[in-house]
XYZ file of C-alpha atoms in Angstrom:
256
model
C -7.654 -35.735 72.375
C -7.271 -39.717 72.351
C -8.857 -41.716 75.440
C -9.508 -45.434 74.921
C -12.530 -46.973 74.311
C -12.061 -48.713 77.872
C -12.070 -45.474 79.994
C -14.231 -43.197 77.993
C -16.676 -43.694 80.212
C -14.711 -43.410 83.728
C -12.500 -40.461 82.467
C -13.118 -37.180 81.545
C -11.640 -33.886 81.496
C -12.777 -31.054 83.443
C -11.998 -27.344 82.061
C -13.143 -24.481 82.971
C -12.664 -22.813 79.450
C -15.122 -23.759 76.215
C -11.751 -24.279 74.244
C -8.848 -23.606 75.915
C -5.306 -23.731 74.835
C -1.870 -24.434 74.625
C 0.157 -27.511 74.485
C -0.524 -31.009 75.101
C 1.286 -32.981 77.779
C 0.689 -37.110 78.151
C -0.781 -38.236 80.580
C -0.039 -41.674 81.738
C -2.232 -43.843 84.435
C -1.286 -46.893 86.006
C -3.734 -49.248 87.302
C -1.603 -50.506 90.625
C -2.179 -53.032 93.734
C -1.706 -50.803 96.964
C 0.041 -53.800 99.211
C 3.349 -54.859 96.029
C 3.329 -51.794 93.834
C 3.032 -54.635 90.974
C 0.490 -52.983 88.036
C -2.416 -54.975 87.889
C -3.449 -53.970 84.060
C -2.313 -52.303 81.480
C -1.617 -48.621 81.640
C -3.235 -45.965 79.397
C -2.743 -42.289 77.855
C -4.533 -39.715 78.039
C -3.180 -36.156 76.336
C -4.000 -32.977 78.747
C -2.502 -29.544 77.848
C -0.585 -28.387 80.464
C -2.166 -26.594 82.956
C -5.087 -27.500 82.576
C -7.027 -29.827 86.313
C -7.460 -33.829 84.980
C -9.875 -36.206 86.848
C -9.136 -39.104 85.694
C -12.409 -42.379 87.289
C -10.785 -45.484 88.576
C -12.081 -48.557 86.460
C -13.678 -51.933 88.236
C -10.613 -54.010 87.918
C -12.167 -57.834 88.629
C -10.342 -59.413 92.443
C -9.442 -55.732 93.087
C -11.259 -53.616 95.077
C -10.905 -49.986 94.499
C -9.098 -47.320 97.050
C -10.177 -44.348 95.161
C -13.196 -43.688 93.403
C -11.489 -40.629 91.619
C -8.210 -38.861 91.108
C -7.163 -35.241 90.288
C -5.220 -33.064 89.694
C -3.429 -30.507 87.834
C -1.351 -30.769 84.208
C 2.614 -30.035 84.501
C 3.757 -27.950 81.760
C 5.397 -31.824 80.509
C 4.639 -35.956 80.378
C 3.167 -36.972 83.854
C 1.432 -39.804 85.230
C -0.221 -41.421 88.509
C -1.692 -44.513 89.755
C -4.798 -46.189 90.786
C -4.012 -47.952 93.994
C -6.173 -51.251 94.372
C -6.621 -53.913 97.001
C -7.195 -57.867 96.903
C -10.620 -58.286 97.246
C -10.952 -59.639 100.736
C -8.412 -56.692 101.927
C -10.331 -54.367 104.061
C -8.574 -50.881 101.757
C -6.932 -48.305 103.527
C -7.942 -44.995 102.571
C -4.919 -42.707 100.942
C -4.073 -39.705 99.378
C -4.217 -38.683 96.510
C -0.446 -39.201 94.861
C 0.437 -36.262 92.715
C 2.338 -37.157 89.588
C 5.056 -37.598 89.270
C 7.233 -35.631 86.851
C 9.888 -35.842 84.591
C 12.435 -33.075 84.278
C 10.507 -30.333 81.307
C 12.836 -30.050 78.785
C 13.386 -26.343 79.600
C 15.935 -27.867 82.127
C 19.728 -29.080 81.250
C 18.386 -32.703 82.425
C 15.155 -32.472 80.411
C 17.055 -31.800 77.180
C 19.821 -33.769 77.420
C 17.473 -36.684 77.960
C 15.633 -35.402 74.040
C 18.400 -35.666 72.893
C 19.233 -32.261 72.104
C 21.877 -29.317 73.446
C 22.008 -27.143 76.330
C 23.744 -24.262 75.142
C 23.432 -20.602 76.812
C 20.999 -21.235 79.231
C 18.348 -23.140 76.249
C 17.570 -26.215 74.835
C 17.880 -25.742 71.435
C 18.562 -28.880 68.363
C 21.670 -27.441 66.817
C 25.022 -25.399 68.216
C 24.684 -21.604 66.356
C 27.307 -20.449 64.114
C 30.590 -20.206 65.021
C 30.015 -22.801 67.412
C 30.507 -26.400 66.872
C 28.286 -29.392 69.073
C 30.815 -31.260 71.836
C 29.002 -33.959 73.532
C 26.037 -32.475 74.525
C 26.610 -28.619 73.859
C 28.406 -26.268 72.257
C 31.973 -24.528 72.132
C 33.492 -22.342 69.794
C 35.280 -22.478 66.898
C 38.967 -22.953 66.880
C 40.641 -20.273 64.148
C 41.757 -23.618 62.429
C 37.811 -25.354 62.038
C 37.142 -21.548 60.742
C 39.130 -22.320 57.846
C 38.174 -23.385 54.829
C 41.205 -22.880 52.871
C 44.413 -23.929 54.174
C 45.849 -23.762 57.674
C 49.928 -23.542 57.432
C 51.496 -21.552 60.455
C 48.532 -20.618 62.769
C 47.196 -19.157 59.384
C 44.059 -19.498 57.266
C 45.697 -18.358 53.808
C 44.679 -19.775 50.237
C 47.873 -21.522 48.460
C 50.838 -23.366 50.058
C 54.109 -20.225 50.053
C 57.001 -21.647 47.812
C 58.717 -25.074 48.724
C 56.137 -26.639 49.965
C 52.791 -28.399 49.118
C 49.247 -28.733 49.729
C 48.892 -32.404 51.263
C 44.993 -32.478 53.127
C 44.464 -29.003 54.432
C 47.777 -27.789 54.995
C 51.645 -27.744 53.248
C 54.440 -29.402 53.493
C 57.769 -28.604 52.870
C 58.571 -30.351 49.441
C 61.657 -32.763 49.453
C 64.295 -32.875 47.080
C 62.890 -34.774 44.504
C 59.557 -32.731 44.168
C 61.893 -29.538 44.179
C 63.708 -31.316 41.127
C 62.179 -29.984 37.538
C 64.779 -31.566 35.484
C 65.720 -35.266 36.058
C 65.413 -37.054 39.251
C 68.151 -39.965 38.956
C 70.053 -42.213 41.527
C 68.887 -39.695 44.390
C 70.060 -36.229 42.864
C 68.551 -33.898 40.196
C 70.222 -33.600 36.811
C 70.700 -30.976 33.736
C 70.016 -34.185 31.481
C 70.423 -38.072 30.854
C 73.596 -37.493 30.426
C 74.993 -35.584 33.287
C 72.628 -38.127 34.711
C 74.210 -41.752 33.656
C 77.820 -40.201 33.662
C 77.893 -39.804 37.401
C 77.855 -43.690 37.482
C 79.554 -44.110 34.752
C 77.093 -45.019 31.713
C 75.804 -43.104 28.725
C 72.277 -42.483 27.804
C 70.036 -45.405 26.433
C 69.044 -45.248 23.175
C 65.253 -43.788 23.808
C 67.404 -41.582 26.059
C 65.505 -42.198 29.181
C 67.566 -44.302 31.305
C 71.065 -44.791 31.275
C 73.211 -48.051 30.073
C 76.557 -49.805 29.996
C 78.546 -48.530 27.316
C 79.800 -50.503 24.788
C 83.382 -50.871 24.203
C 86.054 -48.821 21.574
C 86.018 -50.597 18.152
C 88.673 -52.920 17.421
C 89.989 -52.827 20.412
C 93.346 -55.618 21.117
C 92.711 -57.897 23.694
C 94.035 -56.919 27.345
C 97.064 -58.099 28.128
C 97.566 -57.824 32.302
C 101.031 -56.846 33.658
C 101.755 -59.845 35.308
C 101.423 -62.031 31.810
C 103.867 -59.407 29.656
C 106.273 -59.564 31.976
C 106.076 -63.900 31.610
C 106.811 -63.830 29.084
C 109.812 -61.136 28.385
C 111.320 -63.518 30.911
C 110.757 -66.676 28.385
C 112.212 -64.680 25.943
C 114.742 -63.797 28.171
C 115.411 -68.002 28.704
C 115.820 -69.114 24.927
C 117.719 -66.578 23.935
C 120.283 -67.205 26.326
C 120.212 -70.694 24.901
C 120.911 -69.806 21.246
C 122.899 -68.136 22.691
C 124.695 -71.228 24.082
C 124.086 -73.490 20.951
C 126.363 -70.667 18.981
C 129.508 -70.735 20.599
C 129.111 -74.312 21.246
C 129.673 -74.754 17.694
C 132.834 -72.445 16.687
C 134.399 -74.206 19.515
C 133.645 -77.626 17.701
C 135.125 -75.993 14.414
């Protein structure tokens, strides 16, 4: 048990057993002005076994008069504190009743368990949630079937692999797209058996490496394309020329 050097001769623990056993708790001793309730000296601490009696002897503090020479009590099964009261010198001290140690909620209560940063579950304070449960706030709840699933959760069931027509995405499945279903050539938003079929869908031909489509080359020795309008215009011109030649021939015959 640690006791500050200044108070070793002023604080003693009275034990009825030669070697008491149990859990030690911290007793904080505060030195307080009885009128203002302000601390007039730094607090000290001591370790006391829960359920054991203790005695605190008031040390002399310059400028103050001791109200009670000693304070006694029984240590609870948790950390506690006690106030040692003083009056400023020149003020007649008023006898007071020895205060009982202020106690904080024990760890075996829900509030004390929460204050200790642990989990309150099943009316007990525990360090972690048991199997089959998950932590939620500062308590535990039973796992859902989906949370228990360590494989793939799909269709409200835990399965080992995604069914046909679906693909795994994270720890679930989704329906395949048309492109994912295509096992041949996906081109121009459609699935084709080969590049010939794929390219013909837009009037093209497979490229040299058979990995895409090209515009087909023009056929060899092809004559220039003449529009219908041009042909009609030429025909009309020929007719006019023929008529002019006929008139010239008639004129020549008439002259003879």
